[in-house]
């Protein structure tokens, strides 16, 4: 039976992605910092999908030294066909401007930690000669805005990393997918007044991820309107853009 690894498995988006893959017959490897928090999710998945296997592993995006042993453990148990990097941290932009520890957590979680574990997984897939890596980036990385430029710059770096990794792996039978959701109705944006036509449900992201994997897409947006919208935003001259309150 095929397996999928979900990194950052306790988020709303990750749970939806796990359910989608399980409904398609994939066994699940759920990875997150807290095994205690993973336990009820693992039990729930096992009840919902009794015909697929579900296991949990401890994983900390900011503990870089642990990433190679984590991947070695996966290899020993049978490397999953698909790995999805879902974890992220929106953080507090204003706090990050005053407290570099907050800025480092935003950058470390969304970029450095993600690139570290994806690179270890890419090496394992290259040795195996097959596999698929899926990274959840963000439209926030397409142009820096005053309201979230630490988060946006980390996601921009992650998108650039995935592009380079895809280029490196193109001849290795390892596919790399970049997923760029816009607003998603999860705890991350709780309390934010986001436009409904631009706000996706976690289940929509899950369908986008699974479809992109099966069709070997390179870069996908959860709602197609984001692609022309971001093109328009990127086309605004900097002399005008800097005067906008975004």
PDB file of C-alpha atoms in Angstrom:
ATOM      1  CA  UNK A   1       0.000   0.000   0.000  1.00  0.00           C
ATOM      2  CA  UNK A   2       1.284   3.500  -0.881  1.00  0.00           C
ATOM      3  CA  UNK A   3       2.170   5.849   1.963  1.00  0.00           C
ATOM      4  CA  UNK A   4       2.141   9.606   2.453  1.00  0.00           C
ATOM      5  CA  UNK A   5       4.098  11.611   5.017  1.00  0.00           C
ATOM      6  CA  UNK A   6       2.356  14.682   6.433  1.00  0.00           C
ATOM      7  CA  UNK A   7       4.802  17.089   8.130  1.00  0.00           C
ATOM      8  CA  UNK A   8       3.009  19.365  10.570  1.00  0.00           C
ATOM      9  CA  UNK A   9       0.085  16.984  10.776  1.00  0.00           C
ATOM     10  CA  UNK A  10      -1.963  18.694  13.501  1.00  0.00           C
ATOM     11  CA  UNK A  11      -2.979  21.811  11.525  1.00  0.00           C
ATOM     12  CA  UNK A  12      -6.439  22.107   9.976  1.00  0.00           C
ATOM     13  CA  UNK A  13      -4.968  22.040   6.471  1.00  0.00           C
ATOM     14  CA  UNK A  14      -2.804  19.010   7.241  1.00  0.00           C
ATOM     15  CA  UNK A  15      -5.739  17.064   8.675  1.00  0.00           C
ATOM     16  CA  UNK A  16      -7.755  17.735   5.504  1.00  0.00           C
ATOM     17  CA  UNK A  17      -4.830  16.592   3.341  1.00  0.00           C
ATOM     18  CA  UNK A  18      -4.403  13.450   5.436  1.00  0.00           C
ATOM     19  CA  UNK A  19      -8.112  12.627   5.080  1.00  0.00           C
ATOM     20  CA  UNK A  20      -7.955  13.129   1.306  1.00  0.00           C
ATOM     21  CA  UNK A  21      -4.991  10.783   0.847  1.00  0.00           C
ATOM     22  CA  UNK A  22      -6.487   8.213   3.239  1.00  0.00           C
ATOM     23  CA  UNK A  23      -9.764   8.285   1.303  1.00  0.00           C
ATOM     24  CA  UNK A  24      -7.706   7.406  -1.794  1.00  0.00           C
ATOM     25  CA  UNK A  25      -6.205   4.392  -0.030  1.00  0.00           C
ATOM     26  CA  UNK A  26      -2.872   5.807   1.174  1.00  0.00           C
ATOM     27  CA  UNK A  27      -1.440   4.813   4.538  1.00  0.00           C
ATOM     28  CA  UNK A  28      -0.565   7.800   6.701  1.00  0.00           C
ATOM     29  CA  UNK A  29       2.599   8.824   8.520  1.00  0.00           C
ATOM     30  CA  UNK A  30       1.633  11.784  10.674  1.00  0.00           C
ATOM     31  CA  UNK A  31       4.513  13.894  11.976  1.00  0.00           C
ATOM     32  CA  UNK A  32       4.404  16.798  14.411  1.00  0.00           C
ATOM     33  CA  UNK A  33       6.229  18.159  17.473  1.00  0.00           C
ATOM     34  CA  UNK A  34       3.857  16.675  20.024  1.00  0.00           C
ATOM     35  CA  UNK A  35       3.025  12.981  19.951  1.00  0.00           C
ATOM     36  CA  UNK A  36       0.461  13.717  22.665  1.00  0.00           C
ATOM     37  CA  UNK A  37      -1.425  16.025  20.279  1.00  0.00           C
ATOM     38  CA  UNK A  38      -1.042  13.513  17.451  1.00  0.00           C
ATOM     39  CA  UNK A  39      -2.543  10.641  19.458  1.00  0.00           C
ATOM     40  CA  UNK A  40      -6.238  11.660  19.153  1.00  0.00           C
ATOM     41  CA  UNK A  41      -5.748  12.464  15.458  1.00  0.00           C
ATOM     42  CA  UNK A  42      -4.149   9.075  14.842  1.00  0.00           C
ATOM     43  CA  UNK A  43      -7.064   7.333  16.601  1.00  0.00           C
ATOM     44  CA  UNK A  44      -9.631   9.380  14.667  1.00  0.00           C
ATOM     45  CA  UNK A  45      -7.984   8.548  11.330  1.00  0.00           C
ATOM     46  CA  UNK A  46      -7.768   4.860  12.234  1.00  0.00           C
ATOM     47  CA  UNK A  47     -11.523   4.812  12.952  1.00  0.00           C
ATOM     48  CA  UNK A  48     -12.455   6.805   9.816  1.00  0.00           C
ATOM     49  CA  UNK A  49     -10.173   4.799   7.531  1.00  0.00           C
ATOM     50  CA  UNK A  50      -9.829   1.282   8.996  1.00  0.00           C
ATOM     51  CA  UNK A  51      -8.337  -0.119   5.790  1.00  0.00           C
ATOM     52  CA  UNK A  52      -5.246   2.112   5.818  1.00  0.00           C
ATOM     53  CA  UNK A  53      -2.366   2.162   8.263  1.00  0.00           C
ATOM     54  CA  UNK A  54      -1.791   5.213  10.457  1.00  0.00           C
ATOM     55  CA  UNK A  55       1.386   5.896  12.409  1.00  0.00           C
ATOM     56  CA  UNK A  56       2.779   8.901  14.238  1.00  0.00           C
ATOM     57  CA  UNK A  57       6.305  10.283  14.430  1.00  0.00           C
ATOM     58  CA  UNK A  58       7.795  13.147  16.427  1.00  0.00           C
ATOM     59  CA  UNK A  59       9.169  15.936  14.242  1.00  0.00           C
ATOM     60  CA  UNK A  60      10.351  19.447  15.115  1.00  0.00           C
ATOM     61  CA  UNK A  61      10.906  21.828  12.179  1.00  0.00           C
ATOM     62  CA  UNK A  62      13.296  23.992  14.197  1.00  0.00           C
ATOM     63  CA  UNK A  63      15.438  21.111  15.481  1.00  0.00           C
ATOM     64  CA  UNK A  64      17.595  20.947  12.358  1.00  0.00           C
ATOM     65  CA  UNK A  65      19.983  18.339  13.765  1.00  0.00           C
ATOM     66  CA  UNK A  66      17.098  15.894  14.124  1.00  0.00           C
ATOM     67  CA  UNK A  67      16.050  16.034  10.458  1.00  0.00           C
ATOM     68  CA  UNK A  68      18.575  13.544   9.082  1.00  0.00           C
ATOM     69  CA  UNK A  69      17.836  10.930  11.811  1.00  0.00           C
ATOM     70  CA  UNK A  70      14.120  11.519  11.162  1.00  0.00           C
ATOM     71  CA  UNK A  71      14.542  10.740   7.446  1.00  0.00           C
ATOM     72  CA  UNK A  72      16.819   7.774   8.241  1.00  0.00           C
ATOM     73  CA  UNK A  73      13.996   6.396  10.390  1.00  0.00           C
ATOM     74  CA  UNK A  74      11.591   6.781   7.469  1.00  0.00           C
ATOM     75  CA  UNK A  75      13.985   4.986   5.117  1.00  0.00           C
ATOM     76  CA  UNK A  76      14.338   2.072   7.530  1.00  0.00           C
ATOM     77  CA  UNK A  77      10.554   1.736   7.808  1.00  0.00           C
ATOM     78  CA  UNK A  78       9.945   2.170   4.083  1.00  0.00           C
ATOM     79  CA  UNK A  79      10.124   5.621   2.503  1.00  0.00           C
ATOM     80  CA  UNK A  80       6.640   7.023   1.704  1.00  0.00           C
ATOM     81  CA  UNK A  81       5.886   7.698  -1.971  1.00  0.00           C
ATOM     82  CA  UNK A  82       4.745  11.238  -1.164  1.00  0.00           C
ATOM     83  CA  UNK A  83       5.880  13.783   1.426  1.00  0.00           C
ATOM     84  CA  UNK A  84       3.846  16.912   2.093  1.00  0.00           C
ATOM     85  CA  UNK A  85       5.399  19.796   4.027  1.00  0.00           C
ATOM     86  CA  UNK A  86       2.417  21.564   5.565  1.00  0.00           C
ATOM     87  CA  UNK A  87       3.759  23.196   8.729  1.00  0.00           C
ATOM     88  CA  UNK A  88       3.955  26.963   8.947  1.00  0.00           C
ATOM     89  CA  UNK A  89       3.856  29.854  11.379  1.00  0.00           C
ATOM     90  CA  UNK A  90       2.154  33.173  10.558  1.00  0.00           C
ATOM     91  CA  UNK A  91       3.545  34.898  13.635  1.00  0.00           C
ATOM     92  CA  UNK A  92       3.056  38.514  14.661  1.00  0.00           C
ATOM     93  CA  UNK A  93       4.569  41.038  12.235  1.00  0.00           C
ATOM     94  CA  UNK A  94       4.597  43.956  14.688  1.00  0.00           C
ATOM     95  CA  UNK A  95       6.115  41.792  17.419  1.00  0.00           C
ATOM     96  CA  UNK A  96       8.747  40.527  14.978  1.00  0.00           C
ATOM     97  CA  UNK A  97       9.759  44.118  14.214  1.00  0.00           C
ATOM     98  CA  UNK A  98      10.577  44.572  17.916  1.00  0.00           C
ATOM     99  CA  UNK A  99      11.635  41.069  18.900  1.00  0.00           C
ATOM    100  CA  UNK A 100      14.116  39.236  16.687  1.00  0.00           C
ATOM    101  CA  UNK A 101      13.254  35.917  18.353  1.00  0.00           C
ATOM    102  CA  UNK A 102       9.752  36.184  16.871  1.00  0.00           C
ATOM    103  CA  UNK A 103      11.237  37.034  13.464  1.00  0.00           C
ATOM    104  CA  UNK A 104      13.588  34.054  13.693  1.00  0.00           C
ATOM    105  CA  UNK A 105      10.706  31.726  14.542  1.00  0.00           C
ATOM    106  CA  UNK A 106       8.737  32.928  11.506  1.00  0.00           C
ATOM    107  CA  UNK A 107      11.735  32.577   9.178  1.00  0.00           C
ATOM    108  CA  UNK A 108      12.949  29.346  10.759  1.00  0.00           C
ATOM    109  CA  UNK A 109       9.598  27.585  10.611  1.00  0.00           C
ATOM    110  CA  UNK A 110       8.457  28.718   7.171  1.00  0.00           C
ATOM    111  CA  UNK A 111      11.775  28.570   5.363  1.00  0.00           C
ATOM    112  CA  UNK A 112      14.886  27.231   7.086  1.00  0.00           C
ATOM    113  CA  UNK A 113      13.178  24.301   8.787  1.00  0.00           C
ATOM    114  CA  UNK A 114      11.127  23.447   5.714  1.00  0.00           C
ATOM    115  CA  UNK A 115      14.156  23.568   3.379  1.00  0.00           C
ATOM    116  CA  UNK A 116      16.232  21.503   5.816  1.00  0.00           C
ATOM    117  CA  UNK A 117      13.852  18.556   6.012  1.00  0.00           C
ATOM    118  CA  UNK A 118      12.858  18.735   2.334  1.00  0.00           C
ATOM    119  CA  UNK A 119      16.515  18.534   1.322  1.00  0.00           C
ATOM    120  CA  UNK A 120      17.061  15.437   3.489  1.00  0.00           C
ATOM    121  CA  UNK A 121      13.953  13.849   1.952  1.00  0.00           C
ATOM    122  CA  UNK A 122      15.072  14.811  -1.567  1.00  0.00           C
ATOM    123  CA  UNK A 123      18.370  12.978  -1.070  1.00  0.00           C
ATOM    124  CA  UNK A 124      16.502   9.874   0.088  1.00  0.00           C
ATOM    125  CA  UNK A 125      14.162  10.011  -2.921  1.00  0.00           C
ATOM    126  CA  UNK A 126      17.103  10.553  -5.276  1.00  0.00           C
ATOM    127  CA  UNK A 127      18.768   7.393  -3.942  1.00  0.00           C
ATOM    128  CA  UNK A 128      15.485   5.505  -4.261  1.00  0.00           C
ATOM    129  CA  UNK A 129      14.950   6.808  -7.801  1.00  0.00           C
ATOM    130  CA  UNK A 130      11.373   7.963  -7.275  1.00  0.00           C
ATOM    131  CA  UNK A 131       9.122  10.050  -5.065  1.00  0.00           C
ATOM    132  CA  UNK A 132       7.157  13.243  -4.807  1.00  0.00           C
ATOM    133  CA  UNK A 133       7.774  16.264  -2.567  1.00  0.00           C
ATOM    134  CA  UNK A 134       4.973  18.757  -2.036  1.00  0.00           C
ATOM    135  CA  UNK A 135       5.590  22.096  -0.339  1.00  0.00           C
ATOM    136  CA  UNK A 136       2.813  24.349   0.922  1.00  0.00           C
ATOM    137  CA  UNK A 137       4.024  27.874   0.218  1.00  0.00           C
ATOM    138  CA  UNK A 138       1.817  30.975  -0.009  1.00  0.00           C
ATOM    139  CA  UNK A 139       0.726  33.806  -2.266  1.00  0.00           C
ATOM    140  CA  UNK A 140       2.119  36.019   0.512  1.00  0.00           C
ATOM    141  CA  UNK A 141       5.541  35.237  -0.902  1.00  0.00           C
ATOM    142  CA  UNK A 142       4.837  36.862  -4.244  1.00  0.00           C
ATOM    143  CA  UNK A 143       5.221  40.463  -3.069  1.00  0.00           C
ATOM    144  CA  UNK A 144       6.279  41.883   0.261  1.00  0.00           C
ATOM    145  CA  UNK A 145       3.665  43.837   2.210  1.00  0.00           C
ATOM    146  CA  UNK A 146       4.066  45.892   5.373  1.00  0.00           C
ATOM    147  CA  UNK A 147       1.475  43.786   7.220  1.00  0.00           C
ATOM    148  CA  UNK A 148       3.379  40.474   7.007  1.00  0.00           C
ATOM    149  CA  UNK A 149       6.764  40.852   5.323  1.00  0.00           C
ATOM    150  CA  UNK A 150       8.593  38.466   7.644  1.00  0.00           C
ATOM    151  CA  UNK A 151       6.111  35.684   6.846  1.00  0.00           C
ATOM    152  CA  UNK A 152       5.926  36.697   3.171  1.00  0.00           C
ATOM    153  CA  UNK A 153       9.699  36.805   2.706  1.00  0.00           C
ATOM    154  CA  UNK A 154      10.083  33.360   4.314  1.00  0.00           C
ATOM    155  CA  UNK A 155       7.431  31.936   1.962  1.00  0.00           C
ATOM    156  CA  UNK A 156       9.109  33.679  -1.012  1.00  0.00           C
ATOM    157  CA  UNK A 157      12.352  31.958  -0.064  1.00  0.00           C
ATOM    158  CA  UNK A 158      10.558  28.610   0.276  1.00  0.00           C
ATOM    159  CA  UNK A 159       8.974  29.026  -3.180  1.00  0.00           C
ATOM    160  CA  UNK A 160      12.392  29.815  -4.687  1.00  0.00           C
ATOM    161  CA  UNK A 161      13.867  26.798  -2.881  1.00  0.00           C
ATOM    162  CA  UNK A 162      11.143  24.495  -4.262  1.00  0.00           C
ATOM    163  CA  UNK A 163      11.736  25.862  -7.778  1.00  0.00           C
ATOM    164  CA  UNK A 164      15.441  25.096  -7.531  1.00  0.00           C
ATOM    165  CA  UNK A 165      14.819  21.668  -6.028  1.00  0.00           C
ATOM    166  CA  UNK A 166      12.362  20.865  -8.838  1.00  0.00           C
ATOM    167  CA  UNK A 167      15.019  21.873 -11.368  1.00  0.00           C
ATOM    168  CA  UNK A 168      17.605  19.659  -9.610  1.00  0.00           C
ATOM    169  CA  UNK A 169      15.296  16.650  -9.354  1.00  0.00           C
ATOM    170  CA  UNK A 170      13.730  16.863 -12.829  1.00  0.00           C
ATOM    171  CA  UNK A 171      15.987  14.120 -14.234  1.00  0.00           C
ATOM    172  CA  UNK A 172      15.944  11.987 -11.084  1.00  0.00           C
ATOM    173  CA  UNK A 173      12.328  10.786 -11.354  1.00  0.00           C
ATOM    174  CA  UNK A 174      11.507  12.885  -8.283  1.00  0.00           C
ATOM    175  CA  UNK A 175       8.743  15.430  -8.719  1.00  0.00           C
ATOM    176  CA  UNK A 176       8.414  18.636  -6.688  1.00  0.00           C
ATOM    177  CA  UNK A 177       5.121  20.504  -6.367  1.00  0.00           C
ATOM    178  CA  UNK A 178       4.645  24.052  -5.062  1.00  0.00           C
ATOM    179  CA  UNK A 179       1.182  24.789  -3.666  1.00  0.00           C
ATOM    180  CA  UNK A 180       0.200  28.409  -3.107  1.00  0.00           C
ATOM    181  CA  UNK A 181      -2.992  28.740  -1.131  1.00  0.00           C
ATOM    182  CA  UNK A 182      -4.359  32.200  -0.515  1.00  0.00           C
ATOM    183  CA  UNK A 183      -6.519  32.700   2.540  1.00  0.00           C
ATOM    184  CA  UNK A 184      -7.596  29.383   4.060  1.00  0.00           C
ATOM    185  CA  UNK A 185     -10.286  29.110   6.701  1.00  0.00           C
ATOM    186  CA  UNK A 186      -8.094  27.708   9.486  1.00  0.00           C
ATOM    187  CA  UNK A 187      -7.051  28.694  12.996  1.00  0.00           C
ATOM    188  CA  UNK A 188      -4.091  30.579  11.437  1.00  0.00           C
ATOM    189  CA  UNK A 189      -6.390  33.359  10.180  1.00  0.00           C
ATOM    190  CA  UNK A 190      -8.898  33.152  13.035  1.00  0.00           C
ATOM    191  CA  UNK A 191     -10.242  36.644  13.731  1.00  0.00           C
ATOM    192  CA  UNK A 192      -9.175  38.035  10.354  1.00  0.00           C
ATOM    193  CA  UNK A 193     -11.837  39.478   8.038  1.00  0.00           C
ATOM    194  CA  UNK A 194     -10.887  37.820   4.756  1.00  0.00           C
ATOM    195  CA  UNK A 195     -12.915  38.154   1.491  1.00  0.00           C
ATOM    196  CA  UNK A 196     -15.111  35.062   1.063  1.00  0.00           C
ATOM    197  CA  UNK A 197     -14.464  34.638  -2.703  1.00  0.00           C
ATOM    198  CA  UNK A 198     -10.730  34.492  -1.946  1.00  0.00           C
ATOM    199  CA  UNK A 199     -10.954  32.260   1.125  1.00  0.00           C
ATOM    200  CA  UNK A 200     -10.691  28.505   0.622  1.00  0.00           C
ATOM    201  CA  UNK A 201     -11.703  25.717   2.945  1.00  0.00           C
ATOM    202  CA  UNK A 202      -8.986  23.256   4.055  1.00  0.00           C
ATOM    203  CA  UNK A 203     -10.728  20.538   2.031  1.00  0.00           C
ATOM    204  CA  UNK A 204     -10.241  22.606  -1.149  1.00  0.00           C
ATOM    205  CA  UNK A 205      -6.512  22.808  -0.464  1.00  0.00           C
ATOM    206  CA  UNK A 206      -6.458  19.041   0.103  1.00  0.00           C
ATOM    207  CA  UNK A 207      -8.106  18.414  -3.277  1.00  0.00           C
ATOM    208  CA  UNK A 208      -5.615  20.804  -4.932  1.00  0.00           C
ATOM    209  CA  UNK A 209      -2.667  18.992  -3.337  1.00  0.00           C
ATOM    210  CA  UNK A 210      -3.877  15.516  -4.316  1.00  0.00           C
ATOM    211  CA  UNK A 211      -4.773  16.564  -7.870  1.00  0.00           C
ATOM    212  CA  UNK A 212      -1.401  18.315  -8.343  1.00  0.00           C
ATOM    213  CA  UNK A 213       0.373  15.176  -7.147  1.00  0.00           C
ATOM    214  CA  UNK A 214      -1.537  12.839  -9.486  1.00  0.00           C
ATOM    215  CA  UNK A 215      -1.196  15.170 -12.504  1.00  0.00           C
ATOM    216  CA  UNK A 216       2.459  16.052 -11.706  1.00  0.00           C
ATOM    217  CA  UNK A 217       1.782  19.779 -11.689  1.00  0.00           C
ATOM    218  CA  UNK A 218       4.621  22.146 -10.845  1.00  0.00           C
ATOM    219  CA  UNK A 219       2.992  25.206  -9.276  1.00  0.00           C
ATOM    220  CA  UNK A 220      -0.680  25.362  -8.310  1.00  0.00           C
ATOM    221  CA  UNK A 221      -2.989  27.868  -6.614  1.00  0.00           C
ATOM    222  CA  UNK A 222      -5.903  26.645  -4.507  1.00  0.00           C
ATOM    223  CA  UNK A 223      -8.303  29.165  -6.020  1.00  0.00           C
ATOM    224  CA  UNK A 224      -7.459  29.922  -9.646  1.00  0.00           C
ATOM    225  CA  UNK A 225      -8.343  33.602  -9.192  1.00  0.00           C
ATOM    226  CA  UNK A 226      -5.150  34.052  -7.169  1.00  0.00           C
ATOM    227  CA  UNK A 227      -2.877  33.598 -10.188  1.00  0.00           C
ATOM    228  CA  UNK A 228      -4.177  36.641 -12.191  1.00  0.00           C
ATOM    229  CA  UNK A 229      -4.724  38.587  -8.986  1.00  0.00           C
ATOM    230  CA  UNK A 230      -1.110  38.175  -7.874  1.00  0.00           C
ATOM    231  CA  UNK A 231       0.078  38.937 -11.406  1.00  0.00           C
ATOM    232  CA  UNK A 232      -1.810  42.231 -11.189  1.00  0.00           C
ATOM    233  CA  UNK A 233      -0.416  42.998  -7.729  1.00  0.00           C
ATOM    234  CA  UNK A 234       3.136  42.230  -8.866  1.00  0.00           C
ATOM    235  CA  UNK A 235       2.642  44.546 -11.855  1.00  0.00           C
ATOM    236  CA  UNK A 236       1.996  47.615  -9.699  1.00  0.00           C
ATOM    237  CA  UNK A 237       5.042  49.909  -9.980  1.00  0.00           C
ATOM    238  CA  UNK A 238       7.066  50.087  -6.776  1.00  0.00           C
ATOM    239  CA  UNK A 239       6.657  53.874  -6.720  1.00  0.00           C
ATOM    240  CA  UNK A 240       2.888  53.341  -6.383  1.00  0.00           C
ATOM    241  CA  UNK A 241       2.993  50.126  -4.342  1.00  0.00           C
ATOM    242  CA  UNK A 242       4.973  51.678  -1.485  1.00  0.00           C
ATOM    243  CA  UNK A 243       2.198  54.233  -0.934  1.00  0.00           C
ATOM    244  CA  UNK A 244      -0.481  51.559  -0.473  1.00  0.00           C
ATOM    245  CA  UNK A 245      -1.480  50.294   2.955  1.00  0.00           C
ATOM    246  CA  UNK A 246      -1.354  46.536   2.489  1.00  0.00           C
TER     247      UNK A 246
END
